[in-house]
Short mmCIF file of C-alpha atoms in Angstrom, two decimals:
data_model
loop_
_atom_site.label_atom_id
_atom_site.label_comp_id
_atom_site.label_asym_id
_atom_site.label_seq_id
_atom_site.Cartn_x
_atom_site.Cartn_y
_atom_site.Cartn_z
CA MET V 1 21.73 25.50 -9.75
CA VAL V 2 25.11 25.04 -11.49
CA THR V 3 26.11 22.29 -9.07
CA GLY V 4 22.84 20.53 -9.69
CA CYS V 5 23.37 20.67 -13.44
CA LEU V 6 26.90 19.32 -13.16
CA ASP V 7 25.80 16.43 -10.97
CA LEU V 8 23.04 15.61 -13.43
CA HIS V 9 25.54 15.73 -16.37
CA GLN V 10 27.91 13.42 -14.51
CA SER V 11 25.13 10.96 -13.81
CA PHE V 12 24.27 10.79 -17.48
CA LYS V 13 27.93 10.16 -18.30
CA SER V 14 28.09 7.31 -15.75
CA ALA V 15 24.88 5.88 -17.16
CA ASP V 16 26.40 5.83 -20.66
CA SER V 17 29.44 3.93 -19.38
CA SER V 18 27.33 1.22 -17.74
CA SER V 19 26.08 -1.56 -19.92
CA VAL V 20 22.59 -2.17 -18.43
CA PRO V 21 20.72 0.17 -16.12
CA ILE V 22 19.58 -1.19 -12.75
CA PRO V 23 15.82 -1.97 -12.93
CA PRO V 24 13.44 -0.57 -10.31
CA PRO V 25 12.42 -2.92 -7.50
CA LEU V 26 9.32 -5.09 -8.01
CA PRO V 27 6.19 -4.00 -6.18
CA SER V 28 5.65 -5.82 -2.90
CA LYS V 29 2.58 -7.95 -2.32
CA SER V 30 1.35 -5.57 0.33
CA ASP V 31 1.14 -2.71 -2.22
CA GLY V 32 -1.76 -4.38 -4.03
CA HIS V 33 -3.74 -4.78 -0.79
CA LYS V 34 -3.66 -1.22 0.48
CA LYS V 35 -7.03 -0.04 1.75
CA ARG V 36 -8.70 2.62 -0.32
CA LEU V 37 -11.22 5.08 0.98
CA GLY V 38 -14.68 4.47 -0.45
CA PRO V 39 -17.20 7.15 -1.29
CA SER V 40 -18.83 6.83 2.16
CA CYS V 41 -15.55 7.03 4.08
CA VAL V 42 -15.49 10.76 4.68
CA SER V 43 -13.10 11.83 7.38
CA THR V 44 -14.25 13.73 10.45
CA ALA V 45 -12.05 16.66 9.47
CA THR V 46 -13.78 16.95 6.09
CA ARG V 47 -17.21 16.85 7.67
CA ASP V 48 -16.21 19.48 10.23
CA MET V 49 -14.88 21.69 7.46
CA CYS V 50 -18.15 21.41 5.50
CA ASP V 51 -20.17 22.19 8.61
CA ARG V 52 -17.98 25.17 9.39
CA LEU V 53 -18.31 26.44 5.83
CA PHE V 54 -22.09 26.26 6.12
CA ASN V 55 -22.32 27.73 9.61
CA ASP V 56 -19.91 30.60 8.93
CA GLY V 57 -21.25 31.33 5.45
CA TYR V 58 -17.75 32.16 4.20
CA LYS V 59 -18.04 33.53 0.63
CA ALA V 60 -21.66 32.38 0.39
CA ASP V 61 -23.48 33.43 -2.78
CA VAL V 62 -27.02 32.15 -2.20
CA VAL V 63 -29.77 33.59 -0.03
CA ILE V 64 -32.56 31.13 0.85
CA TYR V 65 -35.79 32.67 2.12
CA THR V 66 -37.88 30.53 4.46
CA ASP V 67 -41.13 31.02 6.36
CA ASN V 68 -41.43 33.98 8.75
CA GLY V 69 -38.97 35.97 6.67
CA SER V 70 -35.93 34.05 7.90
CA ILE V 71 -32.79 33.69 5.78
CA ILE V 72 -30.21 30.95 5.26
CA TYR V 73 -26.92 31.57 3.47
CA ALA V 74 -25.42 28.88 1.25
CA HIS V 75 -23.02 28.18 -1.60
CA ALA V 76 -24.44 27.63 -5.09
CA ASN V 77 -21.80 25.13 -6.18
CA ILE V 78 -22.41 22.87 -3.20
CA ILE V 79 -26.20 22.83 -2.95
CA GLY V 80 -26.58 22.84 -6.75
CA THR V 81 -24.36 19.77 -7.02
CA ALA V 82 -26.25 17.96 -4.24
CA SER V 83 -29.71 18.64 -5.73
CA THR V 84 -30.54 18.93 -9.42
CA VAL V 85 -33.80 20.67 -8.53
CA ILE V 86 -31.99 23.39 -6.59
CA LYS V 87 -29.49 23.65 -9.45
CA GLY V 88 -32.37 24.44 -11.80
CA MET V 89 -33.80 26.96 -9.34
CA LEU V 90 -30.43 28.73 -9.14
CA LYS V 91 -30.23 29.01 -12.92
CA GLN V 92 -33.63 30.69 -13.05
CA ALA V 93 -33.17 32.79 -9.91
CA LYS V 94 -32.76 36.55 -10.09
CA ARG V 95 -29.33 37.79 -9.13
CA HIS V 96 -28.56 40.82 -7.02
CA GLY V 97 -24.86 41.33 -7.54
CA LYS V 98 -23.19 38.08 -6.54
CA TRP V 99 -26.27 36.78 -4.69
CA HIS V 100 -28.72 34.17 -5.97
CA THR V 101 -32.08 34.28 -4.18
CA ILE V 102 -34.41 31.28 -3.87
CA SER V 103 -37.26 30.36 -1.52
CA ILE V 104 -38.05 27.13 0.33
CA ARG V 105 -41.37 27.60 2.09
CA GLY V 106 -44.09 25.45 3.61
CA VAL V 107 -41.86 23.84 6.23
CA PRO V 108 -40.29 25.30 9.41
CA HIS V 109 -37.14 27.38 9.08
CA ASP V 110 -35.16 24.99 11.29
CA ALA V 111 -36.17 22.03 9.08
CA VAL V 112 -34.86 23.88 6.00
CA ARG V 113 -31.63 24.60 7.83
CA VAL V 114 -31.16 20.91 8.71
CA PHE V 115 -31.91 20.04 5.08
CA ILE V 116 -29.36 22.50 3.63
CA ARG V 117 -26.75 21.40 6.17
CA PHE V 118 -27.25 17.80 5.02
CA LEU V 119 -26.48 18.88 1.45
CA TYR V 120 -23.05 20.04 2.63
CA SER V 121 -21.82 17.07 4.65
CA SER V 122 -24.52 14.36 4.57
CA CYS V 123 -24.61 14.71 8.36
CA TYR V 124 -27.40 15.42 10.81
CA VAL V 125 -28.07 15.61 14.53
CA LYS V 126 -30.20 12.76 15.80
CA GLU V 127 -32.46 15.03 17.84
CA GLU V 128 -33.09 17.22 14.78
CA MET V 129 -33.87 14.16 12.66
CA ASN V 130 -36.39 12.99 15.26
CA GLU V 131 -38.04 16.41 15.33
CA PHE V 132 -38.18 17.16 11.60
CA ILE V 133 -38.39 13.66 10.10
CA MET V 134 -41.65 14.37 8.25
CA HIS V 135 -40.41 17.66 6.81
CA LEU V 136 -37.09 16.16 5.77
CA LEU V 137 -38.89 13.27 4.10
CA LEU V 138 -40.92 15.74 2.07
CA LEU V 139 -37.90 17.89 1.21
CA SER V 140 -35.83 14.86 0.13
CA HIS V 141 -38.55 13.99 -2.38
CA ALA V 142 -39.30 17.52 -3.56
CA TYR V 143 -35.63 18.40 -4.17
CA VAL V 144 -34.53 14.89 -5.25
CA VAL V 145 -31.94 14.02 -2.60
CA PRO V 146 -31.87 10.20 -2.65
CA GLN V 147 -29.37 9.86 0.19
CA LEU V 148 -31.51 11.88 2.59
CA LYS V 149 -34.53 9.95 1.40
CA ARG V 150 -32.90 6.65 2.37
CA VAL V 151 -31.82 8.07 5.74
CA CYS V 152 -35.37 9.21 6.54
CA GLU V 153 -36.85 5.88 5.49
CA TRP V 154 -34.37 3.99 7.63
CA HIS V 155 -35.13 6.04 10.74
CA LEU V 156 -38.87 5.65 10.26
CA GLU V 157 -38.54 1.90 9.82
CA HIS V 158 -36.32 1.62 12.91
CA GLY V 159 -38.22 3.47 15.58
CA LEU V 160 -39.61 6.83 14.41
CA LEU V 161 -42.75 5.35 12.85
CA THR V 162 -45.37 5.33 15.62
CA THR V 163 -49.14 5.21 15.95
CA GLU V 164 -49.07 8.98 16.37
CA ASN V 165 -47.59 9.73 12.94
CA VAL V 166 -48.29 6.57 10.92
CA ILE V 167 -51.37 7.99 9.16
CA ASP V 168 -49.47 11.09 8.04
CA VAL V 169 -46.47 8.98 6.99
CA PHE V 170 -48.77 6.66 5.04
CA GLN V 171 -50.29 9.53 3.06
CA LEU V 172 -46.91 11.16 2.50
CA ALA V 173 -45.37 7.86 1.39
CA LEU V 174 -48.07 7.41 -1.25
CA LEU V 175 -47.80 11.03 -2.38
CA CYS V 176 -44.00 11.05 -2.59
CA ASP V 177 -43.46 7.55 -4.00
CA PHE V 178 -42.04 5.66 -1.01
CA PRO V 179 -43.39 2.15 -1.78
CA ARG V 180 -41.63 0.30 1.04
CA LEU V 181 -42.56 2.93 3.60
CA SER V 182 -46.19 2.96 2.46
CA LEU V 183 -46.34 -0.84 2.85
CA ILE V 184 -44.87 -0.72 6.37
CA SER V 185 -47.23 2.11 7.33
CA HIS V 186 -50.22 0.24 5.92
CA ARG V 187 -49.34 -2.84 7.97
CA MET V 188 -49.15 -0.77 11.14
CA ILE V 189 -52.52 0.83 10.39
CA MET V 190 -54.04 -2.62 9.85
CA LYS V 191 -52.58 -3.83 13.13
CA HIS V 192 -53.85 -0.86 15.17
CA PHE V 193 -56.93 -0.03 13.10
CA LYS V 194 -59.40 0.18 15.98
CA GLU V 195 -57.20 2.63 17.86
CA LEU V 196 -56.20 4.73 14.82
CA SER V 197 -59.68 5.01 13.31
CA ALA V 198 -60.77 7.09 16.33
CA THR V 199 -57.96 9.67 16.04
CA GLU V 200 -58.04 13.19 14.60
CA ALA V 201 -55.48 12.19 11.98
CA TRP V 202 -57.90 9.57 10.64
CA THR V 203 -60.71 12.12 10.52
CA ALA V 204 -58.45 14.53 8.63
CA MET V 205 -57.51 11.82 6.14
CA LYS V 206 -61.18 10.97 5.65
CA LYS V 207 -61.92 14.60 4.76
CA SER V 208 -58.89 15.19 2.53
CA HIS V 209 -58.61 11.75 0.93
CA PRO V 210 -61.99 9.96 1.27
CA PHE V 211 -61.14 7.35 -1.36
CA LEU V 212 -57.91 6.45 0.43
CA GLU V 213 -59.75 6.12 3.73
CA LYS V 214 -62.30 3.82 2.07
CA GLU V 215 -59.55 1.68 0.55
CA VAL V 216 -57.91 1.26 3.94
CA ARG V 217 -61.23 0.25 5.51
CA ASP V 218 -61.88 -2.23 2.72
CA SER V 219 -58.41 -3.71 3.11
CA VAL V 220 -59.02 -4.15 6.85
CA ILE V 221 -62.27 -6.02 6.11
CA ILE V 222 -60.56 -8.18 3.50
CA GLU V 223 -57.71 -8.94 5.89
CA ALA V 224 -60.15 -9.90 8.66
CA ASN V 225 -62.07 -12.21 6.32
CA THR V 226 -58.84 -13.73 5.04
CA ARG V 227 -57.68 -14.37 8.60
CA LYS V 228 -61.00 -16.05 9.48
CA GLU V 229 -60.83 -18.19 6.36
CA ARG V 230 -57.25 -19.17 7.14
CA ILE V 231 -58.23 -20.18 10.69
CA ARG V 232 -61.23 -22.13 9.38
CA LYS V 233 -59.09 -24.05 6.88
CA ARG V 234 -56.50 -24.78 9.55
CA ASN V 235 -59.19 -26.12 11.89
CA ASP V 236 -60.72 -28.20 9.08
CA GLN V 237 -57.31 -29.62 8.24
CA ARG V 238 -56.78 -30.58 11.86
CA ILE V 239 -60.17 -32.35 11.95
CA TYR V 240 -59.44 -34.23 8.71
CA SER V 241 -56.07 -35.29 10.11
CA GLN V 242 -57.71 -36.52 13.33
CA LEU V 243 -60.27 -38.50 11.31
CA TYR V 244 -57.49 -40.13 9.29
CA GLU V 245 -55.72 -41.11 12.53
CA ALA V 246 -59.02 -42.50 13.82
CA MET V 247 -59.37 -44.61 10.65
CA GLU V 248 -55.86 -45.98 11.12
CA ALA V 249 -56.54 -46.73 14.80
CA LEU V 250 -59.83 -48.48 13.94
CA VAL V 251 -58.07 -50.81 11.48
CA HIS V 252 -55.32 -51.41 14.05
CA ILE V 253 -57.82 -52.36 16.80
CA CYS V 254 -59.92 -54.63 14.57
CA ARG V 255 -56.95 -56.32 12.85
CA ASP V 256 -54.20 -56.50 15.49
CA GLY V 257 -55.90 -55.58 18.75
CA CYS V 258 -54.71 -52.98 21.23
CA LYS V 259 -54.10 -53.83 24.90
CA THR V 260 -57.55 -54.96 26.17
CA ILE V 261 -59.64 -54.61 23.02
CA GLY V 262 -59.45 -56.33 19.65
CA PRO V 263 -60.61 -59.34 17.60
CA HIS V 264 -61.69 -62.48 19.46
CA ASP V 265 -58.93 -64.61 17.96
CA LYS V 266 -56.11 -62.44 19.31
CA ASP V 267 -54.33 -62.99 22.59
CA LEU V 268 -54.53 -59.54 24.17
CA LYS V 269 -52.09 -58.50 26.89
CA PRO V 270 -52.79 -55.40 29.04
CA ASP V 271 -49.06 -54.95 29.69
CA HIS V 272 -48.28 -54.90 25.99
CA ALA V 273 -45.87 -52.31 24.60
CA PRO V 274 -47.30 -48.75 24.30
CA CYS V 275 -49.50 -48.20 21.24
CA ASN V 276 -48.21 -45.94 18.46
CA TYR V 277 -51.70 -44.70 17.54
CA GLU V 278 -52.71 -41.68 19.60
CA ALA V 279 -56.38 -42.08 18.64
CA CYS V 280 -56.61 -45.59 20.12
CA LYS V 281 -57.41 -44.45 23.65
CA GLY V 282 -60.45 -42.36 22.70
CA LEU V 283 -61.59 -44.85 20.10
CA GLU V 284 -61.36 -47.72 22.61
CA SER V 285 -63.75 -45.90 24.96
CA LEU V 286 -66.13 -45.20 22.09
CA ILE V 287 -66.13 -48.85 20.98
CA ARG V 288 -66.81 -50.10 24.53
CA HIS V 289 -69.72 -47.67 24.83
CA PHE V 290 -71.03 -48.74 21.40
CA ALA V 291 -70.91 -52.39 22.38
CA GLY V 292 -72.91 -51.91 25.59
CA CYS V 293 -75.28 -49.04 24.72
CA LYS V 294 -78.99 -49.88 24.69
CA LEU V 295 -79.76 -47.00 22.28
CA ARG V 296 -77.31 -48.16 19.64
CA VAL V 297 -79.67 -47.47 16.73
CA PRO V 298 -78.55 -44.49 14.54
CA GLY V 299 -79.84 -41.26 16.00
CA GLY V 300 -80.56 -42.71 19.44
CA CYS V 301 -77.27 -41.86 21.17
CA VAL V 302 -74.78 -39.13 20.34
CA HIS V 303 -71.76 -41.36 20.99
CA CYS V 304 -73.23 -44.26 19.04
CA LYS V 305 -74.11 -41.95 16.17
CA ARG V 306 -70.46 -40.88 16.05
CA MET V 307 -69.41 -44.55 15.96
CA TRP V 308 -71.81 -45.26 13.10
CA GLN V 309 -70.34 -42.35 11.18
CA LEU V 310 -66.78 -43.60 11.77
CA LEU V 311 -67.73 -47.08 10.55
CA GLU V 312 -69.33 -45.67 7.41
CA LEU V 313 -66.36 -43.40 6.78
CA HIS V 314 -64.06 -46.39 7.11
CA SER V 315 -66.06 -48.37 4.56
CA ARG V 316 -65.67 -45.51 2.09
CA VAL V 317 -61.88 -45.24 2.52
CA CYS V 318 -61.30 -49.00 2.75
CA ALA V 319 -59.42 -50.46 -0.20
CA ASP V 320 -60.62 -54.09 0.18
CA SER V 321 -63.85 -54.84 2.03
CA ASP V 322 -63.49 -58.58 1.40
CA GLN V 323 -60.30 -58.79 3.46
CA CYS V 324 -61.24 -56.06 5.94
CA ARG V 325 -61.87 -57.05 9.57
CA VAL V 326 -63.67 -53.87 10.59
CA PRO V 327 -67.32 -54.66 11.40
CA LEU V 328 -70.03 -53.74 8.86
CA CYS V 329 -67.52 -52.62 6.25
CA ARG V 330 -69.17 -54.63 3.45
CA ASN V 331 -72.68 -53.65 4.63
CA PHE V 332 -71.91 -49.95 4.34
CA LYS V 333 -70.39 -50.54 0.89
CA GLU V 334 -73.71 -51.98 -0.28
CA LYS V 335 -75.64 -49.15 1.40
CA MET V 336 -73.82 -46.53 -0.70
CA GLU V 337 -75.79 -47.51 -3.80
CA LYS V 338 -79.06 -46.52 -2.14
CA GLN V 339 -78.00 -43.06 -0.94
CA SER V 340 -79.12 -39.84 -2.60
CA LYS V 341 -76.78 -37.95 -4.87
CA LYS V 342 -76.62 -35.07 -2.37
CA ASP V 343 -75.47 -37.31 0.50
CA GLU V 344 -73.11 -39.16 -1.80
CA SER V 345 -71.41 -35.94 -2.93
CA ARG V 346 -70.93 -34.85 0.68
CA TRP V 347 -69.37 -38.17 1.62
CA LYS V 348 -67.07 -38.08 -1.40
CA LEU V 349 -65.85 -34.62 -0.45
CA LEU V 350 -65.22 -35.75 3.13
CA VAL V 351 -63.34 -38.85 1.98
CA LYS V 352 -61.20 -36.78 -0.39
CA ASN V 353 -60.28 -34.32 2.38
CA VAL V 354 -59.56 -37.04 4.94
CA LEU V 355 -57.32 -39.02 2.61
CA GLY V 356 -55.70 -35.80 1.39
CA SER V 357 -54.70 -34.83 4.93
CA LYS V 358 -52.01 -37.54 4.81
CA LYS V 359 -49.53 -35.91 2.44
CA VAL V 360 -46.89 -38.66 2.46
CA GLY V 361 -47.04 -42.41 3.06
CA GLY V 362 -50.75 -43.20 3.19
CA SER V 363 -51.99 -46.44 4.74
CA PRO V 364 -52.05 -49.49 2.41
CA PHE V 365 -55.51 -50.35 3.75
CA PHE V 366 -57.07 -47.14 2.35
CA LEU V 367 -57.89 -45.98 -1.14
CA PRO V 368 -55.41 -43.65 -2.89
CA VAL V 369 -56.47 -40.00 -3.02
CA THR V 370 -56.64 -39.99 -6.82
CA SER V 371 -59.41 -42.59 -6.84
CA CYS V 372 -61.77 -40.51 -4.69
#
């Protein structure tokens, strides 16, 4: 001690004799980039210590009663910190010496044990999670343990949600405010409705929550109708697009000619370059039939009737009948004035849909969509 004091006194004397003290070294660049442990980076040793503290019950001060008269020992400071609900229960619990006594009933004893162990170390055994997922989901909500709640949701979304438990999970998700889980469960029920509606779980839901069962049925009906309507609109859109292509091909054949068919003043070559209009092939066959059919009057032949309809549709989408080279274009324009309002409204709707099927870059030979 004396030697240490003397050395210290001598160092002060040497410091007084020096003019300027030596400054400390500057921090290195690597010091500012040292990795820091985040809140989720708990070491294995710490987790093992928490598990050992729970399993051994060293200096435990809480007795938790579960079903069948079983008991779990715990530490008030740990479980009270992990769950505000349990903290409130401990404050109101009767004390017997150093012991607080609380009860967690309604779920299996082993599920409660897994739950309390999670409060210590945020750890679990995968097999136990698979077995008690429903009970742990309920406990995480009842005792407000958000971390366990997220863990349960994740496991259900990534494999534990099946057709065997989806109805129970759906009801529990609605009851315990799990919006994402309820949506995922509802989608699975919709997908496997026919299979699930014949199960005992569905019957139990119908008895306990009849309004919920009715809402699910109604949503299935709405979804089926929506799917049918979507398919119908897609099919209609495909037909309108095909009609537009047929109109373009008809103008192409009558104005420029295509391989072996076209206007009389065009020099047609069978070995001409391939046509860019996919509808030309079918339309060429229809025109040849129309030219040689003996029942060409409207209503006499199915194929001719289709050709008449295409010619009339063209006249309605044509922008300039005076310059148009498609046969009967002007005649059909004059015929429009004599049609009934009902037929005229139908044709206008068809023309609007056909022209509207071409979203970008409509043909210059056709009317703009806005004028329909």
